[in-house]
Amino acid sequence: MQLMFTRPVIKTPSGLSAASVTTTIYNDNGFRTILPKLYTNHIETIFCPEPEQSLYCQLLFGLIQRDEVVMLGSLFASTVLRGLKYLESHWQEMCSDIKTGQISHRITDSGCRNAATSIMKPNPQLANLIESLCNCKSWEGIVRKLWPKARYVGCICTGVMRQYTAELEFYCGGLPLVSTAYACSEAACGINLEPLCKPSDVTYTLLPNLAYFEFLPMKNGHAEPIEMRSNIEDIEPVDLVHVKPGHRYELLVTTCAGLYRYKVGDVLMVTGFHNNAPQFQFVERQNVAISVDQEKTSEADLFKAVTEAKALLDPLGFVLTDYTSYADTSSTPGHYVLFWELKEKEGNHCKEVDPKVMVECCSRMEESLQYTYKVYRKNNIIAALEIRVVEQGSFEALMDYYVSKGASLSQYKRPSCITSKEALKIIDSRVIGKFFSPKSPV
Ligand code: AMP
């Protein structure tokens, strides 16, 4: 049961077809032939132009065929989570569909309706069973209960996706989370040779037959703060065979499709070798995530600071389900704004977190940011960091916005920092609490 989504193929001004990489794969005749044999989905649901209708049908079909599901997943962890949350709020409707053998009126797409007719028949027994499994106080381990033959959940849990692993683990009840591959629109790059290892330990072995890989060394090899990085234009790339363990590199690809030394924008670190093939851990996207002055905070810096701060919520029974940032320069000095979506560990609702703890979270974040940030903050070049707690569902609304603007639901990655005014409006309109760091970090 693999959640798959597509975007319409468009024509470039010169008449070439352009599509997202997943759309191209799902359009392929070979894929269309194996689809009914290997997956619970129907081609019509994958190509449905309405993402929500597509998701509804894919989940419904997965429930109907629950006894055949041996693996559950999507390309990225965020999509699996989105699917499970959607199920959490729509299972009653789906159970009623299964009972009657008729798909809900919310599905208006003719392709989806046709697909449903071909696989649905009234099954009150199955509906009652699913109802009894879903109708419980906590959804901890629900994946195991709903799909008892599933052996693993397959989705990328590394890079920006690692923030979703804790919540996914909650739903999966001990099923392994498997990040099988590292790939991008520009080229397929590597595979994970130890699929059952912990998400935090995943490394990818780059396969030299997929593209010609070269690497721009990051200055000093490793663990260098983004703000210290030199101009990488001056550095010579090294080949796959010449990379060194412990060092960080930016990936360049040269492909049959015509890309030449193309900067993918990812930073990778060499962790070891499989035979002679180097293995890499995904570190971060190369670009600066957030900056209000001369300081630069990378995605990894931000992740580290958030991880340290959110630890304060654990003893209170709260989890951080998603976050993003925004550089607020509307007044001087500018400051970092973090949007946090919180959830109680037990149940879905969120009582208020003690404001004192939230203020402490702001401080803790500032403490763990880079040296330049702290110096600027002390000298009042940057104002106090702010955390804005948003209501539940805010990040889903954000995802819906980006999908409506053309992002593919299959390939969606929520931005580490919001730059679009419209996206900012969406998330800012859902703020339920604002907290500021009370003092400069030491
Ligand atoms: P796109 O081509 O837009 O679908 O996105 C490709 C990007 O997704 C890559 O350049 C990475 O930044 C990210 N990505 C893909 N696979 C992985 C992975 N296994 N781990 C971490 N990030 C990944």
Short mmCIF file of C-alpha atoms and ligand atoms in Angstrom, two decimals:
data_model
loop_
_atom_site.label_atom_id
_atom_site.label_comp_id
_atom_site.label_asym_id
_atom_site.label_seq_id
_atom_site.Cartn_x
_atom_site.Cartn_y
_atom_site.Cartn_z
CA MET A 1 0.00 0.00 0.00
CA GLN A 2 1.94 2.93 -1.31
CA LEU A 3 0.46 6.43 -1.30
CA MET A 4 1.25 7.91 -4.71
CA PHE A 5 0.29 11.24 -6.21
CA THR A 6 0.88 12.98 -9.51
CA ARG A 7 0.83 16.46 -10.98
CA PRO A 8 -0.47 17.29 -14.42
CA VAL A 9 2.17 17.13 -17.19
CA ILE A 10 2.75 20.63 -18.54
CA LYS A 11 4.25 21.94 -21.80
CA THR A 12 7.23 24.26 -21.70
CA PRO A 13 7.13 27.35 -24.00
CA SER A 14 9.26 25.40 -26.50
CA GLY A 15 6.78 22.53 -26.53
CA LEU A 16 8.59 19.98 -24.36
CA SER A 17 6.68 17.96 -21.80
CA ALA A 18 7.59 18.65 -18.19
CA ALA A 19 6.49 16.55 -15.24
CA SER A 20 7.57 15.71 -11.72
CA VAL A 21 9.78 12.64 -11.53
CA THR A 22 7.14 10.59 -9.74
CA THR A 23 4.51 11.50 -12.35
CA THR A 24 6.91 10.30 -15.05
CA ILE A 25 7.46 6.99 -13.24
CA TYR A 26 3.75 6.41 -12.65
CA ASN A 27 3.02 7.21 -16.32
CA ASP A 28 5.41 4.55 -17.51
CA ASN A 29 3.83 1.52 -19.17
CA GLY A 30 5.97 -0.89 -17.16
CA PHE A 31 4.71 0.65 -13.94
CA ARG A 32 1.09 0.56 -15.11
CA THR A 33 1.47 -3.16 -15.84
CA ILE A 34 2.84 -4.09 -12.42
CA LEU A 35 0.57 -1.74 -10.45
CA PRO A 36 -2.46 -4.06 -10.08
CA LYS A 37 -0.21 -7.00 -9.21
CA LEU A 38 1.88 -5.24 -6.57
CA TYR A 39 -0.13 -2.40 -5.09
CA THR A 40 -3.54 -1.78 -3.53
CA ASN A 41 -3.93 1.46 -5.55
CA HIS A 42 -5.67 1.96 -8.80
CA ILE A 43 -4.09 4.00 -11.61
CA GLU A 44 -7.17 6.25 -11.69
CA THR A 45 -6.72 7.23 -8.04
CA ILE A 46 -3.01 7.98 -8.55
CA PHE A 47 -3.82 10.27 -11.47
CA CYS A 48 -6.82 11.92 -9.83
CA PRO A 49 -6.24 15.71 -10.11
CA GLU A 50 -7.79 16.30 -6.65
CA PRO A 51 -5.17 15.31 -4.01
CA GLU A 52 -7.72 14.88 -1.21
CA GLN A 53 -9.99 12.62 -3.25
CA SER A 54 -6.96 10.64 -4.34
CA LEU A 55 -5.81 10.22 -0.73
CA TYR A 56 -9.28 9.21 0.45
CA CYS A 57 -9.53 6.49 -2.20
CA GLN A 58 -5.99 5.20 -1.67
CA LEU A 59 -6.61 4.80 2.06
CA LEU A 60 -10.01 3.23 1.49
CA PHE A 61 -8.64 0.73 -1.03
CA GLY A 62 -5.81 -0.08 1.37
CA LEU A 63 -8.35 -0.82 4.12
CA ILE A 64 -10.47 -2.99 1.85
CA GLN A 65 -7.40 -5.05 0.90
CA ARG A 66 -5.90 -4.95 4.40
CA ASP A 67 -5.16 -8.67 4.49
CA GLU A 68 -2.89 -8.40 1.47
CA VAL A 69 -0.87 -5.42 2.63
CA VAL A 70 2.69 -6.46 3.50
CA MET A 71 4.20 -2.98 3.31
CA LEU A 72 2.81 0.50 3.76
CA GLY A 73 4.47 3.70 2.69
CA SER A 74 5.03 6.64 0.42
CA LEU A 75 8.08 8.41 -0.92
CA PHE A 76 8.52 10.68 2.11
CA ALA A 77 7.62 10.26 5.79
CA SER A 78 5.52 13.45 5.77
CA THR A 79 3.10 11.94 3.23
CA VAL A 80 2.62 8.75 5.26
CA LEU A 81 1.91 10.85 8.33
CA ARG A 82 -0.50 13.00 6.37
CA GLY A 83 -2.29 9.85 5.25
CA LEU A 84 -2.56 8.44 8.78
CA LYS A 85 -3.86 11.73 10.15
CA TYR A 86 -6.39 11.94 7.36
CA LEU A 87 -7.53 8.42 8.20
CA GLU A 88 -7.84 9.40 11.84
CA SER A 89 -10.41 12.02 10.91
CA HIS A 90 -12.22 10.13 8.12
CA TRP A 91 -12.38 6.46 9.20
CA GLN A 92 -16.08 6.61 10.08
CA GLU A 93 -16.95 7.74 6.56
CA MET A 94 -14.70 5.05 5.07
CA CYS A 95 -16.26 2.36 7.26
CA SER A 96 -19.70 3.43 6.09
CA ASP A 97 -18.48 3.12 2.46
CA ILE A 98 -17.16 -0.37 3.15
CA LYS A 99 -20.41 -1.37 4.85
CA THR A 100 -22.60 -0.29 1.94
CA GLY A 101 -20.14 -0.96 -0.88
CA GLN A 102 -20.74 2.61 -2.11
CA ILE A 103 -18.10 5.31 -2.14
CA SER A 104 -18.80 8.58 -0.33
CA HIS A 105 -20.35 11.51 -2.20
CA ARG A 106 -17.22 13.53 -1.42
CA ILE A 107 -15.59 11.60 -4.28
CA THR A 108 -16.72 13.36 -7.44
CA ASP A 109 -13.81 12.42 -9.70
CA SER A 110 -15.14 9.97 -12.28
CA GLY A 111 -11.87 7.98 -12.46
CA CYS A 112 -11.90 7.42 -8.70
CA ARG A 113 -15.58 6.47 -8.73
CA ASN A 114 -14.96 3.96 -11.54
CA ALA A 115 -12.01 2.48 -9.66
CA ALA A 116 -14.15 2.19 -6.52
CA THR A 117 -16.93 0.38 -8.42
CA SER A 118 -14.43 -2.18 -9.62
CA ILE A 119 -13.22 -3.14 -6.15
CA MET A 120 -16.05 -2.33 -3.72
CA LYS A 121 -18.90 -4.54 -2.58
CA PRO A 122 -20.86 -4.37 0.67
CA ASN A 123 -18.80 -5.86 3.50
CA PRO A 124 -20.39 -5.06 6.89
CA GLN A 125 -18.15 -7.54 8.67
CA LEU A 126 -14.97 -5.81 7.55
CA ALA A 127 -16.47 -2.38 8.26
CA ASN A 128 -17.35 -3.43 11.83
CA LEU A 129 -13.89 -4.82 12.41
CA ILE A 130 -12.16 -1.65 11.16
CA GLU A 131 -14.59 0.46 13.16
CA SER A 132 -13.72 -1.42 16.36
CA LEU A 133 -9.98 -0.99 15.71
CA CYS A 134 -10.21 2.72 14.91
CA ASN A 135 -12.68 3.59 17.64
CA CYS A 136 -10.15 3.64 20.46
CA LYS A 137 -8.79 6.35 22.68
CA SER A 138 -5.24 6.24 21.45
CA TRP A 139 -4.07 5.53 17.93
CA GLU A 140 -0.75 4.22 19.16
CA GLY A 141 0.23 1.21 17.02
CA ILE A 142 -2.80 1.60 14.72
CA VAL A 143 -0.84 0.63 11.60
CA ARG A 144 -0.09 -2.82 13.03
CA LYS A 145 -3.74 -3.30 13.97
CA LEU A 146 -5.22 -2.17 10.68
CA TRP A 147 -2.67 -3.94 8.48
CA PRO A 148 -1.65 -7.00 10.52
CA LYS A 149 0.50 -8.49 7.77
CA ALA A 150 2.55 -5.33 7.18
CA ARG A 151 6.23 -6.00 7.83
CA TYR A 152 7.54 -2.46 7.54
CA VAL A 153 6.68 1.13 6.72
CA GLY A 154 8.65 2.33 3.72
CA CYS A 155 9.37 6.05 3.40
CA ILE A 156 12.36 8.37 3.53
CA CYS A 157 12.96 9.30 7.16
CA THR A 158 16.30 11.07 6.75
CA GLY A 159 17.11 14.74 6.07
CA VAL A 160 14.19 17.08 6.74
CA MET A 161 12.00 14.01 7.20
CA ARG A 162 13.69 12.91 10.44
CA GLN A 163 11.48 15.24 12.46
CA TYR A 164 8.50 13.04 11.58
CA THR A 165 9.97 9.75 12.77
CA ALA A 166 8.86 10.05 16.41
CA GLU A 167 5.24 10.60 15.45
CA LEU A 168 5.35 7.88 12.80
CA GLU A 169 6.79 5.44 15.32
CA PHE A 170 3.85 6.20 17.57
CA TYR A 171 1.36 5.15 14.87
CA CYS A 172 3.46 2.21 13.67
CA GLY A 173 3.76 0.41 17.00
CA GLY A 174 7.22 -1.04 16.46
CA LEU A 175 7.06 -1.72 12.72
CA PRO A 176 10.44 -0.79 11.23
CA LEU A 177 10.66 2.48 9.31
CA VAL A 178 12.68 1.81 6.19
CA SER A 179 14.33 4.55 4.12
CA THR A 180 15.24 2.58 1.04
CA ALA A 181 16.83 5.11 -1.26
CA TYR A 182 18.31 8.54 -1.78
CA ALA A 183 17.14 10.09 -5.02
CA CYS A 184 16.27 13.43 -6.53
CA SER A 185 14.60 14.69 -9.67
CA GLU A 186 18.06 15.13 -11.20
CA ALA A 187 19.19 11.52 -10.68
CA ALA A 188 18.68 8.38 -8.65
CA CYS A 189 21.70 8.33 -6.35
CA GLY A 190 21.97 5.63 -3.74
CA ILE A 191 20.40 2.81 -1.82
CA ASN A 192 20.28 1.81 1.83
CA LEU A 193 22.01 -1.54 2.22
CA GLU A 194 20.83 -1.98 5.81
CA PRO A 195 17.15 -1.28 5.53
CA LEU A 196 16.34 -2.35 9.08
CA CYS A 197 18.74 0.01 10.81
CA LYS A 198 17.39 2.91 12.88
CA PRO A 199 16.37 6.00 10.83
CA SER A 200 19.10 8.02 12.56
CA ASP A 201 21.80 5.54 11.42
CA VAL A 202 20.77 5.28 7.77
CA THR A 203 23.53 5.59 5.19
CA TYR A 204 23.21 5.44 1.43
CA THR A 205 25.64 3.70 -0.90
CA LEU A 206 25.95 5.69 -4.10
CA LEU A 207 25.79 3.53 -7.20
CA PRO A 208 28.25 4.70 -9.85
CA ASN A 209 26.10 3.43 -12.72
CA LEU A 210 23.19 5.77 -11.90
CA ALA A 211 24.96 9.05 -12.70
CA TYR A 212 28.49 10.45 -12.66
CA PHE A 213 28.93 11.67 -9.12
CA GLU A 214 31.42 14.30 -7.98
CA PHE A 215 31.78 16.05 -4.67
CA LEU A 216 32.64 19.58 -3.62
CA PRO A 217 34.49 19.33 -0.31
CA MET A 218 33.14 21.52 2.47
CA LYS A 219 35.95 23.54 4.03
CA ASN A 220 37.86 21.74 6.82
CA GLY A 221 36.13 18.52 5.91
CA HIS A 222 33.49 18.26 8.57
CA ALA A 223 31.34 19.72 11.29
CA GLU A 224 31.80 23.20 10.00
CA PRO A 225 29.15 25.75 10.86
CA ILE A 226 27.49 27.12 7.77
CA GLU A 227 28.54 30.64 8.68
CA MET A 228 32.22 29.66 8.36
CA ARG A 229 31.92 28.09 4.93
CA SER A 230 34.07 29.54 2.21
CA ASN A 231 33.09 30.26 -1.35
CA ILE A 232 32.71 26.79 -2.80
CA GLU A 233 33.18 28.07 -6.37
CA ASP A 234 36.96 28.04 -5.73
CA ILE A 235 37.09 24.39 -4.71
CA GLU A 236 37.85 21.53 -7.10
CA PRO A 237 35.40 18.64 -7.03
CA VAL A 238 36.64 15.14 -6.18
CA ASP A 239 35.48 11.84 -7.68
CA LEU A 240 33.47 9.17 -5.88
CA VAL A 241 36.63 7.10 -5.28
CA HIS A 242 38.48 10.00 -3.65
CA VAL A 243 36.08 11.03 -0.91
CA LYS A 244 37.31 10.67 2.67
CA PRO A 245 35.48 9.24 5.69
CA GLY A 246 34.22 11.85 8.12
CA HIS A 247 34.29 14.59 5.49
CA ARG A 248 31.33 16.53 4.18
CA TYR A 249 30.67 17.27 0.54
CA GLU A 250 28.14 18.92 -1.67
CA LEU A 251 26.89 16.52 -4.35
CA LEU A 252 27.34 17.25 -8.08
CA VAL A 253 25.78 15.07 -10.77
CA THR A 254 26.47 14.65 -14.46
CA THR A 255 23.70 12.69 -16.17
CA CYS A 256 22.76 11.19 -19.53
CA ALA A 257 19.83 13.62 -19.56
CA GLY A 258 22.32 16.46 -20.01
CA LEU A 259 23.10 17.87 -16.59
CA TYR A 260 26.78 18.72 -16.21
CA ARG A 261 28.28 19.02 -12.74
CA TYR A 262 24.87 20.05 -11.50
CA LYS A 263 24.66 21.08 -7.85
CA VAL A 264 21.86 19.05 -6.35
CA GLY A 265 22.00 21.26 -3.25
CA ASP A 266 22.51 18.45 -0.73
CA VAL A 267 25.35 18.07 1.78
CA LEU A 268 26.46 14.48 2.44
CA MET A 269 28.97 13.03 4.88
CA VAL A 270 31.07 9.93 4.21
CA THR A 271 30.51 7.39 6.98
CA GLY A 272 32.31 4.32 5.63
CA PHE A 273 32.52 1.91 2.72
CA HIS A 274 30.67 -1.05 1.30
CA ASN A 275 33.49 -2.92 -0.44
CA ASN A 276 35.06 0.05 -2.20
CA ALA A 277 31.88 2.07 -2.57
CA PRO A 278 31.64 5.02 -0.19
CA GLN A 279 28.58 5.34 1.99
CA PHE A 280 27.02 8.65 2.88
CA GLN A 281 24.78 10.06 5.51
CA PHE A 282 22.44 12.82 4.38
CA VAL A 283 23.38 15.95 6.35
CA GLU A 284 21.26 18.82 5.09
CA ARG A 285 20.27 21.00 2.17
CA GLN A 286 23.15 23.27 1.27
CA ASN A 287 21.24 26.52 1.40
CA VAL A 288 20.99 28.66 4.44
CA ALA A 289 17.68 27.95 6.14
CA ILE A 290 17.23 31.25 7.92
CA SER A 291 19.11 34.51 8.35
CA VAL A 292 18.11 38.03 9.43
CA ASP A 293 21.53 39.71 9.24
CA GLN A 294 25.04 38.39 8.50
CA GLU A 295 24.52 35.23 10.55
CA LYS A 296 23.56 32.06 8.71
CA THR A 297 21.59 29.23 10.25
CA SER A 298 21.44 26.00 8.30
CA GLU A 299 18.67 23.43 8.27
CA ALA A 300 20.80 21.16 10.49
CA ASP A 301 21.55 24.02 12.96
CA LEU A 302 17.85 24.73 13.19
CA PHE A 303 16.98 21.06 13.65
CA LYS A 304 19.54 20.75 16.44
CA ALA A 305 18.21 23.82 18.26
CA VAL A 306 14.60 22.65 17.93
CA THR A 307 15.52 19.16 19.13
CA GLU A 308 17.21 20.54 22.22
CA ALA A 309 14.32 22.87 23.03
CA LYS A 310 11.51 20.40 22.45
CA ALA A 311 13.09 18.02 24.99
CA LEU A 312 11.58 20.34 27.62
CA LEU A 313 8.11 19.29 26.47
CA ASP A 314 8.65 15.55 26.86
CA PRO A 315 8.10 15.36 30.62
CA LEU A 316 4.89 17.38 30.20
CA GLY A 317 3.45 14.83 27.76
CA PHE A 318 3.60 17.02 24.67
CA VAL A 319 5.18 16.30 21.31
CA LEU A 320 6.22 18.71 18.62
CA THR A 321 4.56 17.40 15.46
CA ASP A 322 6.00 19.91 13.00
CA TYR A 323 7.85 23.18 12.81
CA THR A 324 9.09 25.77 10.40
CA SER A 325 10.72 29.16 10.68
CA TYR A 326 10.41 32.69 9.37
CA ALA A 327 12.88 35.58 9.37
CA ASP A 328 10.79 38.51 10.63
CA THR A 329 12.47 41.70 9.48
CA SER A 330 9.31 43.81 9.53
CA SER A 331 10.80 45.73 12.47
CA THR A 332 14.39 46.48 13.40
CA PRO A 333 16.19 44.52 14.68
CA GLY A 334 14.77 41.47 12.94
CA HIS A 335 14.20 38.20 14.75
CA TYR A 336 13.69 34.48 14.23
CA VAL A 337 10.12 33.24 14.41
CA LEU A 338 9.50 29.51 14.88
CA PHE A 339 6.08 28.05 14.20
CA TRP A 340 5.45 24.99 16.36
CA GLU A 341 2.54 22.60 16.14
CA LEU A 342 2.10 20.62 19.36
CA LYS A 343 0.09 17.61 20.36
CA GLU A 344 -0.49 15.77 23.59
CA LYS A 345 1.08 12.31 23.61
CA GLU A 346 -2.21 10.76 24.70
CA GLY A 347 -5.03 11.82 22.40
CA ASN A 348 -5.19 14.47 19.74
CA HIS A 349 -6.04 17.59 21.56
CA CYS A 350 -3.65 20.07 22.88
CA LYS A 351 -4.15 21.61 26.29
CA GLU A 352 -2.04 24.66 26.77
CA VAL A 353 1.60 24.15 27.59
CA ASP A 354 2.73 26.12 30.62
CA PRO A 355 3.83 29.51 29.16
CA LYS A 356 6.95 29.43 31.36
CA VAL A 357 8.06 26.23 29.64
CA MET A 358 7.47 27.76 26.20
CA VAL A 359 9.58 30.78 27.17
CA GLU A 360 12.26 28.36 28.34
CA CYS A 361 12.05 26.61 24.95
CA CYS A 362 12.80 29.96 23.26
CA SER A 363 15.85 30.41 25.48
CA ARG A 364 17.04 26.85 24.91
CA MET A 365 16.83 27.34 21.15
CA GLU A 366 18.89 30.50 21.30
CA GLU A 367 21.47 28.78 23.49
CA SER A 368 22.02 26.09 20.90
CA LEU A 369 22.23 28.32 17.82
CA GLN A 370 25.54 29.28 16.22
CA TYR A 371 28.17 31.58 17.68
CA THR A 372 27.42 34.50 15.33
CA TYR A 373 23.74 34.34 16.15
CA LYS A 374 24.53 34.62 19.85
CA VAL A 375 26.96 37.51 19.36
CA TYR A 376 24.44 39.41 17.23
CA ARG A 377 21.71 38.74 19.72
CA LYS A 378 23.84 40.01 22.59
CA ASN A 379 24.61 43.17 20.64
CA ASN A 380 20.96 43.67 19.79
CA ILE A 381 21.52 43.19 16.08
CA ILE A 382 18.99 40.38 16.31
CA ALA A 383 15.95 40.61 18.59
CA ALA A 384 14.57 37.86 20.85
CA LEU A 385 13.65 34.58 19.22
CA GLU A 386 9.92 33.96 19.16
CA ILE A 387 7.95 30.70 19.14
CA ARG A 388 4.41 30.91 17.79
CA VAL A 389 2.35 27.87 18.69
CA VAL A 390 -0.16 27.08 15.96
CA GLU A 391 -3.39 25.11 16.14
CA GLN A 392 -3.47 21.49 15.00
CA GLY A 393 -3.80 20.99 11.30
CA SER A 394 -1.83 24.16 10.46
CA PHE A 395 0.95 22.24 8.74
CA GLU A 396 -1.61 20.28 6.75
CA ALA A 397 -3.10 23.58 5.63
CA LEU A 398 0.41 24.70 4.65
CA MET A 399 0.95 21.50 2.67
CA ASP A 400 -2.43 22.00 0.94
CA TYR A 401 -1.36 25.50 -0.02
CA TYR A 402 1.92 24.36 -1.61
CA VAL A 403 0.12 21.49 -3.37
CA SER A 404 -2.46 23.97 -4.73
CA LYS A 405 0.46 26.02 -6.07
CA GLY A 406 1.85 23.05 -7.98
CA ALA A 407 3.94 21.01 -5.52
CA SER A 408 3.45 17.28 -5.90
CA LEU A 409 2.00 15.66 -2.78
CA SER A 410 4.36 12.72 -3.38
CA GLN A 411 7.46 14.91 -3.40
CA TYR A 412 6.38 17.61 -0.93
CA LYS A 413 8.86 18.70 1.71
CA ARG A 414 7.74 21.42 4.05
CA PRO A 415 10.08 24.40 3.87
CA SER A 416 12.51 24.93 6.73
CA CYS A 417 11.88 28.65 6.40
CA ILE A 418 8.82 30.36 4.98
CA THR A 419 9.46 33.06 2.43
CA SER A 420 6.13 33.26 0.61
CA LYS A 421 3.76 35.94 1.92
CA GLU A 422 0.70 33.81 1.23
CA ALA A 423 2.13 30.78 3.03
CA LEU A 424 3.01 33.02 5.96
CA LYS A 425 -0.54 34.32 6.10
CA ILE A 426 -1.89 30.77 6.22
CA ILE A 427 0.24 29.68 9.14
CA ASP A 428 0.13 33.01 10.95
CA SER A 429 -3.66 33.02 10.94
CA ARG A 430 -3.58 29.81 13.01
CA VAL A 431 -1.36 31.08 15.83
CA ILE A 432 -2.74 30.37 19.33
CA GLY A 433 0.18 31.51 21.46
CA LYS A 434 3.32 33.65 21.16
CA PHE A 435 6.38 33.34 23.35
CA PHE A 436 9.69 35.21 23.39
CA SER A 437 13.10 34.43 24.70
CA PRO A 438 13.52 36.56 27.84
CA LYS A 439 17.31 37.08 27.71
CA SER A 440 20.33 36.86 25.42
CA PRO A 441 22.03 33.52 25.30
CA VAL A 442 25.35 33.18 27.10
P1 AMP B 1 12.90 16.45 -5.46
O1 AMP B 1 13.83 16.21 -6.57
O2 AMP B 1 12.31 17.81 -5.44
O3 AMP B 1 11.84 15.43 -5.25
O4 AMP B 1 13.74 16.40 -4.11
C1 AMP B 1 14.93 15.71 -4.01
C2 AMP B 1 15.53 16.12 -2.71
O5 AMP B 1 14.86 15.42 -1.65
C3 AMP B 1 16.98 15.72 -2.58
O6 AMP B 1 17.84 16.61 -3.22
C4 AMP B 1 17.12 15.71 -1.06
O7 AMP B 1 17.28 17.02 -0.57
C5 AMP B 1 15.77 15.15 -0.61
N1 AMP B 1 15.91 13.69 -0.48
C6 AMP B 1 15.70 12.73 -1.38
N2 AMP B 1 15.98 11.52 -0.91
C7 AMP B 1 16.40 11.71 0.37
C8 AMP B 1 16.85 10.86 1.40
N3 AMP B 1 16.88 9.54 1.26
N4 AMP B 1 17.21 11.43 2.57
C9 AMP B 1 17.16 12.76 2.76
N5 AMP B 1 16.74 13.61 1.82
C10 AMP B 1 16.37 13.11 0.64
#
